[in-house]
Short mmCIF file of C-alpha atoms and ligand atoms in Angstrom, two decimals:
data_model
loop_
_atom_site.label_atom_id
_atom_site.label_comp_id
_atom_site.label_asym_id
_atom_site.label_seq_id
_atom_site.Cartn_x
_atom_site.Cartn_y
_atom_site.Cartn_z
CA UNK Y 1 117.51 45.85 -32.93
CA UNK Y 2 115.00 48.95 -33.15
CA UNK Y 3 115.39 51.27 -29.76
CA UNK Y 4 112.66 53.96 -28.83
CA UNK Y 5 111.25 55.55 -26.47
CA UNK Y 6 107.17 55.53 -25.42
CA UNK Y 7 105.91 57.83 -22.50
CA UNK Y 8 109.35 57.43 -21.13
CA UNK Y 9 109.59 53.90 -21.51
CA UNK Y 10 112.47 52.20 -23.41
CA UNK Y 11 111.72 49.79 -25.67
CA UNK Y 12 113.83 47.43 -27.99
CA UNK Y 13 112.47 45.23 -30.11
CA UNK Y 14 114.42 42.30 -31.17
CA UNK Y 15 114.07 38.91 -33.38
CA UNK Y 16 113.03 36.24 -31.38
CA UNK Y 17 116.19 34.13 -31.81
CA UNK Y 18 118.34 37.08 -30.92
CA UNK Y 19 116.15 38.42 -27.72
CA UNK Y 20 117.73 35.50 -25.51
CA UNK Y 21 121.19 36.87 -26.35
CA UNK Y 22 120.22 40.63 -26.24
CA UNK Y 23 118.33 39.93 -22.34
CA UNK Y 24 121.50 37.97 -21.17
CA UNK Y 25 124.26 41.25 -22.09
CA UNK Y 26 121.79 43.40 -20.27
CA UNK Y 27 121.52 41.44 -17.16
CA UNK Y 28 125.04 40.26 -17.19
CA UNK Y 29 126.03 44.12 -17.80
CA UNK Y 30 123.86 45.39 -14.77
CA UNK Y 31 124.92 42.33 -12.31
CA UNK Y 32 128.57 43.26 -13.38
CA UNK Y 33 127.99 46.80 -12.33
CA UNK Y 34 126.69 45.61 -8.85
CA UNK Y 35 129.64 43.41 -8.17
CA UNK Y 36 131.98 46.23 -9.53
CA UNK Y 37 130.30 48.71 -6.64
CA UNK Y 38 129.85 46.48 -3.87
CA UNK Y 39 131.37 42.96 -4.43
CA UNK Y 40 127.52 41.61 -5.06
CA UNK Y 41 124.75 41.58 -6.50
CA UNK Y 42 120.96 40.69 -6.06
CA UNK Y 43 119.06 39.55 -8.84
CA UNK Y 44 115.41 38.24 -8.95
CA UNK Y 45 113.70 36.12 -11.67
CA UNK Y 46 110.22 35.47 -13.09
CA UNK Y 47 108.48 32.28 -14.15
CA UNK Y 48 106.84 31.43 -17.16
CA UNK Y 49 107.45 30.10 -20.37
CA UNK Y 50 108.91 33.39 -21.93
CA UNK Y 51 112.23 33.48 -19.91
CA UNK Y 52 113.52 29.60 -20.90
CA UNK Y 53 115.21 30.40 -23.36
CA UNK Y 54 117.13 32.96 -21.67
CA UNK Y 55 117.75 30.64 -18.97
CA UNK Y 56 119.17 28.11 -21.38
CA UNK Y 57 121.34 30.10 -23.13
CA UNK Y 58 122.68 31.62 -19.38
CA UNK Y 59 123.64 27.84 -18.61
CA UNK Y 60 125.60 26.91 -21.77
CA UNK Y 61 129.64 27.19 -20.70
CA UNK Y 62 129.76 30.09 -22.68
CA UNK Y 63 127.89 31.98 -20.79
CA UNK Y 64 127.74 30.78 -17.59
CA UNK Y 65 131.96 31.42 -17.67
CA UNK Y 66 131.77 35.07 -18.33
CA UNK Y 67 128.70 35.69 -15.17
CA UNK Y 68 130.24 36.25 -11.42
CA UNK Y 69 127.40 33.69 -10.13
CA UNK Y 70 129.63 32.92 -7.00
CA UNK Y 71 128.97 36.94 -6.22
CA UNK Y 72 124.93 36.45 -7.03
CA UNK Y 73 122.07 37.00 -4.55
CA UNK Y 74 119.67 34.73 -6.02
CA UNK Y 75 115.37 35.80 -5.65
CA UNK Y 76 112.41 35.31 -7.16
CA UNK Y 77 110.03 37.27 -8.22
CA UNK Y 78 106.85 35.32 -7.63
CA UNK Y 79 106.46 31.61 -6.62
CA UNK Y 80 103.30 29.54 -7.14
CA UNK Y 81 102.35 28.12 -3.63
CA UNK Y 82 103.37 24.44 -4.90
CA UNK Y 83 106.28 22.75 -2.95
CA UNK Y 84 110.07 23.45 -4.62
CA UNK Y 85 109.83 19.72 -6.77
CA UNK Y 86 106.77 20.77 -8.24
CA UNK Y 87 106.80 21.07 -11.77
CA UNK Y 88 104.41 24.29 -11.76
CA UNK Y 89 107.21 25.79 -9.58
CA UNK Y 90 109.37 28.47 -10.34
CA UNK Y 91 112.11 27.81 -8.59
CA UNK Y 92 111.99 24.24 -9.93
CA UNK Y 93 111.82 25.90 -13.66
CA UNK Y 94 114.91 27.53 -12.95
CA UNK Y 95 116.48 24.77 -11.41
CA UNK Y 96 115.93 22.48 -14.47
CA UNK Y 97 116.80 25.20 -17.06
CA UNK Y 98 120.07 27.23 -15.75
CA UNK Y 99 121.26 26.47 -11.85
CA UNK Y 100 121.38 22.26 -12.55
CA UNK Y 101 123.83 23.45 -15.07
CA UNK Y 102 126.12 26.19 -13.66
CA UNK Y 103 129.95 25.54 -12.94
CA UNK Y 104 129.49 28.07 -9.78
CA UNK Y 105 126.25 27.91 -7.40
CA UNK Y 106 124.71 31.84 -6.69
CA UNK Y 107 123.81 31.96 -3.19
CA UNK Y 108 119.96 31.01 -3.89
CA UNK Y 109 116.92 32.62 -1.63
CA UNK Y 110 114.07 30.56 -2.77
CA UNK Y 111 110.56 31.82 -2.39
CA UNK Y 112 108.59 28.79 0.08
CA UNK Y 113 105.61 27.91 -1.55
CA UNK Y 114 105.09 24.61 0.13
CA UNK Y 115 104.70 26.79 3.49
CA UNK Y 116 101.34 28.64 4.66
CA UNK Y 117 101.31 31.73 2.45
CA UNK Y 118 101.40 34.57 4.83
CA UNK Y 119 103.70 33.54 6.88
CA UNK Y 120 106.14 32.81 3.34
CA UNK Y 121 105.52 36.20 2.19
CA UNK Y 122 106.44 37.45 5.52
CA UNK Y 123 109.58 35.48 5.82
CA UNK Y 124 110.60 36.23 2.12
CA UNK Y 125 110.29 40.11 2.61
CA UNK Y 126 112.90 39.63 6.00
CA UNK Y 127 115.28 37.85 3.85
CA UNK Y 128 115.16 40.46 1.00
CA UNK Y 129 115.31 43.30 3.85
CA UNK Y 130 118.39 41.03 5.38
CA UNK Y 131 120.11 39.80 2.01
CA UNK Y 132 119.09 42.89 -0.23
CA UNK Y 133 118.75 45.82 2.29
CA UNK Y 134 118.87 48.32 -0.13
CA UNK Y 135 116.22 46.72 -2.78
CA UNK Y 136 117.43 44.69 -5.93
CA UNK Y 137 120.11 45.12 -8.33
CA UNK Y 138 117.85 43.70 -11.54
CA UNK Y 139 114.78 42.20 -11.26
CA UNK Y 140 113.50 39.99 -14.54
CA UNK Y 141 110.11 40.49 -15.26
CA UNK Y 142 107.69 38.53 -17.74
CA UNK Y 143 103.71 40.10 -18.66
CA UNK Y 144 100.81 37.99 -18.90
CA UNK Y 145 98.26 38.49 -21.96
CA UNK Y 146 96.08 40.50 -19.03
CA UNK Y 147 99.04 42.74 -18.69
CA UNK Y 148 99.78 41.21 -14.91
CA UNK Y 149 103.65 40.76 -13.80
CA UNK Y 150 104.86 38.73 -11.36
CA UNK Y 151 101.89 37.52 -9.40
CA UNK Y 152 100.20 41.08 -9.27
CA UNK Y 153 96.97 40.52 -11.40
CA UNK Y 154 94.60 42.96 -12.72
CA UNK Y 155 92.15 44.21 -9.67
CA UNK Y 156 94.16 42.26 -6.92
CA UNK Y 157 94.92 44.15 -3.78
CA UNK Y 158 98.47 43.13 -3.85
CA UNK Y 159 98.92 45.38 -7.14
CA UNK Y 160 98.00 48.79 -4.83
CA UNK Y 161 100.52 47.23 -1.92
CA UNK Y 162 102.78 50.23 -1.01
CA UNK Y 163 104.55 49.31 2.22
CA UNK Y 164 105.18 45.55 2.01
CA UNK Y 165 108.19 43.55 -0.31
CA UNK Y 166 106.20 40.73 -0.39
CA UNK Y 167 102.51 39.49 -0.22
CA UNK Y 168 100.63 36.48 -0.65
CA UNK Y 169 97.68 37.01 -3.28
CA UNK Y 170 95.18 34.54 -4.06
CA UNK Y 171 94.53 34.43 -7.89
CA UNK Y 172 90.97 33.20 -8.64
CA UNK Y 173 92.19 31.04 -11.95
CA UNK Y 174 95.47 30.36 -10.78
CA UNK Y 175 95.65 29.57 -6.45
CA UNK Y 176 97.71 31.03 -3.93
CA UNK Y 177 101.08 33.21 -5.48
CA UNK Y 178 103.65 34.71 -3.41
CA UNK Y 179 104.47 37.84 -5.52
CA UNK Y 180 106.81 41.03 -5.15
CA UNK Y 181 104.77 43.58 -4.97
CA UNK Y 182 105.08 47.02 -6.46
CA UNK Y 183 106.78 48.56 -3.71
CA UNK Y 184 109.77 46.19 -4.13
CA UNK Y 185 109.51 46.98 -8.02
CA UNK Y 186 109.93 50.61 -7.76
CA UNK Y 187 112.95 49.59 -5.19
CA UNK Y 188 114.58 47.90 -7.72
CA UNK Y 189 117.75 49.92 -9.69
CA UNK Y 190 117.41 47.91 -12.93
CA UNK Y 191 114.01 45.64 -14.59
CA UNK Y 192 114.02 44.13 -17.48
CA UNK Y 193 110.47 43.23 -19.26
CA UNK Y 194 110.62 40.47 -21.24
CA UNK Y 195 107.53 40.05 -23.49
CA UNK Y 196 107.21 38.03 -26.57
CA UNK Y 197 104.51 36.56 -28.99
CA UNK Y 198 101.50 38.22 -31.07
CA UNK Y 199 99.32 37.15 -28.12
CA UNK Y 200 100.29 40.26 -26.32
CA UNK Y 201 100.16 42.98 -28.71
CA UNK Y 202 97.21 44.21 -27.67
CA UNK Y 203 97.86 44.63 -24.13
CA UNK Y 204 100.98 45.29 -24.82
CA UNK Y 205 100.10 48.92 -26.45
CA UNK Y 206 97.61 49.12 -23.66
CA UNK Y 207 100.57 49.25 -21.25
CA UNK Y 208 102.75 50.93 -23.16
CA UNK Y 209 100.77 53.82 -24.43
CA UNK Y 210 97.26 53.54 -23.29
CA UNK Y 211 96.01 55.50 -20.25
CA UNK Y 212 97.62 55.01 -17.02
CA UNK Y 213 95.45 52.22 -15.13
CA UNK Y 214 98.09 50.27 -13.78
CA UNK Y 215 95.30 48.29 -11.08
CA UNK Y 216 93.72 47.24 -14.74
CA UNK Y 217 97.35 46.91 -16.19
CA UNK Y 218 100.37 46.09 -12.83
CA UNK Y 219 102.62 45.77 -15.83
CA UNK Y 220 102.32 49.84 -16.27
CA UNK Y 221 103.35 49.95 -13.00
CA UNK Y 222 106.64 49.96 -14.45
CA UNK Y 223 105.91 52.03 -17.22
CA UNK Y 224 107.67 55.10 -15.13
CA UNK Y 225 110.52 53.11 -13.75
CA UNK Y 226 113.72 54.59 -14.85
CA UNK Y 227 115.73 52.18 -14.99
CA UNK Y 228 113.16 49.77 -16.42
CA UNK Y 229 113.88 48.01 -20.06
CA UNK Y 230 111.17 46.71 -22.07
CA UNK Y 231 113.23 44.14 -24.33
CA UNK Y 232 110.13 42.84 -26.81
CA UNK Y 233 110.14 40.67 -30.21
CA UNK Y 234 108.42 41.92 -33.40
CA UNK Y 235 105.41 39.92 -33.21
CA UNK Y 236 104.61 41.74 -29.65
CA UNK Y 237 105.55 44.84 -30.60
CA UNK Y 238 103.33 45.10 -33.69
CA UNK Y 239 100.68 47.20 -32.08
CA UNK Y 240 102.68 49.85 -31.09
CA UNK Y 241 102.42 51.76 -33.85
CA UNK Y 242 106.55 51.61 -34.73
CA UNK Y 243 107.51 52.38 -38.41
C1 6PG G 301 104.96 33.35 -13.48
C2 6PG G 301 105.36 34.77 -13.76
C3 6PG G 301 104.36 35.54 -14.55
C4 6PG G 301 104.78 35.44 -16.01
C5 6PG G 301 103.63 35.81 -16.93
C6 6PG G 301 103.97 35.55 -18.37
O1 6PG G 301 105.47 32.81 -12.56
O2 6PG G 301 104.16 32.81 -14.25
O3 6PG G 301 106.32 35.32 -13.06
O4 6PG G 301 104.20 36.86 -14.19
O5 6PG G 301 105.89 36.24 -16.26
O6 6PG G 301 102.50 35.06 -16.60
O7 6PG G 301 104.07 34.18 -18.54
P1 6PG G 301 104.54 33.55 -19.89
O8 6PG G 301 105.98 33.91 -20.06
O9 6PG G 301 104.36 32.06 -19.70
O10 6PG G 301 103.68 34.10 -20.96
#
């Protein structure tokens, strides 16, 4: 693993077959941290095809043995407005992938995206404010090759969004999205940024060390986040210029 540094960014680049196992110490360090301060922890997770893996690996016995999910506040980080046995749906992903298989249920808070998507954004940000009052413990992130995260795409409104948790943004390409917006982001004490694939090179150097434009890029929007990982495989990271 190769660790650095980029306009205050960390950044470890991995193998592909070991970035699964490198994502799941991180998270299960950070969720062990929570529990050890205050008996819980709230975690969020993305969609996508990048984080199945992980997800996989975190339901083998192994794994799922050594993670406190019984003391996990389960979120998401964006939901496609599809209802939860959709197979475009998030929540369904994760279902299939890790919580079908876990010995001990987290306590799940599922984003609605069968219900109008206002009033879901709405009612997600009230549970977050009830169930996480003082923002999220980690929050898993994927990028998109437009350098988007979550649901917050280049240009929307939702990536400017400073007050509200939550908001419903309608993607031209892709429908309605509930998405955390950046305000819940910043809230968050730990991300992790998992990006993989020669696809996103490019905009992955454009994030990373191009100028800050994070309207053009919402992944940059975590480009200052302190406690913000960017855990990255070799074929992504071969624009950033790294010996
Ligand atoms: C989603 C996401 C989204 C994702 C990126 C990358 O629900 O699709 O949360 O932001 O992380 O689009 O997707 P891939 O991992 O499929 O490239």
């Amino acid at each position: 693993m190769k660790q650095l540094e980029l306009n205050g960014a960390e950044v470890c680049i991995l193998s592909p077959e070991t970035l699964p196992l490198g994502a799941a110490a991180w998270l299960l360090e950070h969720i062990q941290e929570a529990v050890a301060t205050k008996g819980w922890a709230a975690l969020a997770l993305s969609g996508g095809a990048t984080p199945k893996p992980l997800y996989r690996l975190l339901a083998e016995p192994d794994q799922a043995e050594l993670w406190p999910w019984e003391r996990v506040r389960l979120f998401w980080a964006d939901e496609r407005c599809v209802p939860p046995d959709d197979p475009q749906s998030n929540y369904n992903m994760t279902c299939r992938t890790l919580l079908d298989h876990l010995p001990r249920r987290p306590e799940v808070f599922r984003m609605r995206g069968e219900d109008e998507p206002h009033a879901a954004a709405e009612a997600y940000a009230a549970l977050l404010k009830r169930h996480a009052p003082s923002g999220l413990d980690v929050l898993l992130l994927g990028m998109g090759e437009d350098g988007h995260t979550a649901s917050l795409f280049p240009g929307s409104a939702a990536a400017s969004e400073t007050v509200r948790s939550v908001v419903a943004a309608h993607v031209p390409k892709a429908g309605w999205r509930l998405t955390l917006t950046p305000a819940a982001m910043r809230a968050a004490r730990r991300v992790l940024l998992l990006v993989t694939g020669a696809g996103k090179a490019e905009v992955l150097a454009e994030v990373l060390t191009g100028p800050l434009a994070p309207v053009r890029y919402p992944a940059q929007l975590l480009r200052g986040h302190a406690g913000a990982v960017w855990m990255v495989d070799e074929a992504a990271a071969s624009r950033l210029g790294v010996p």
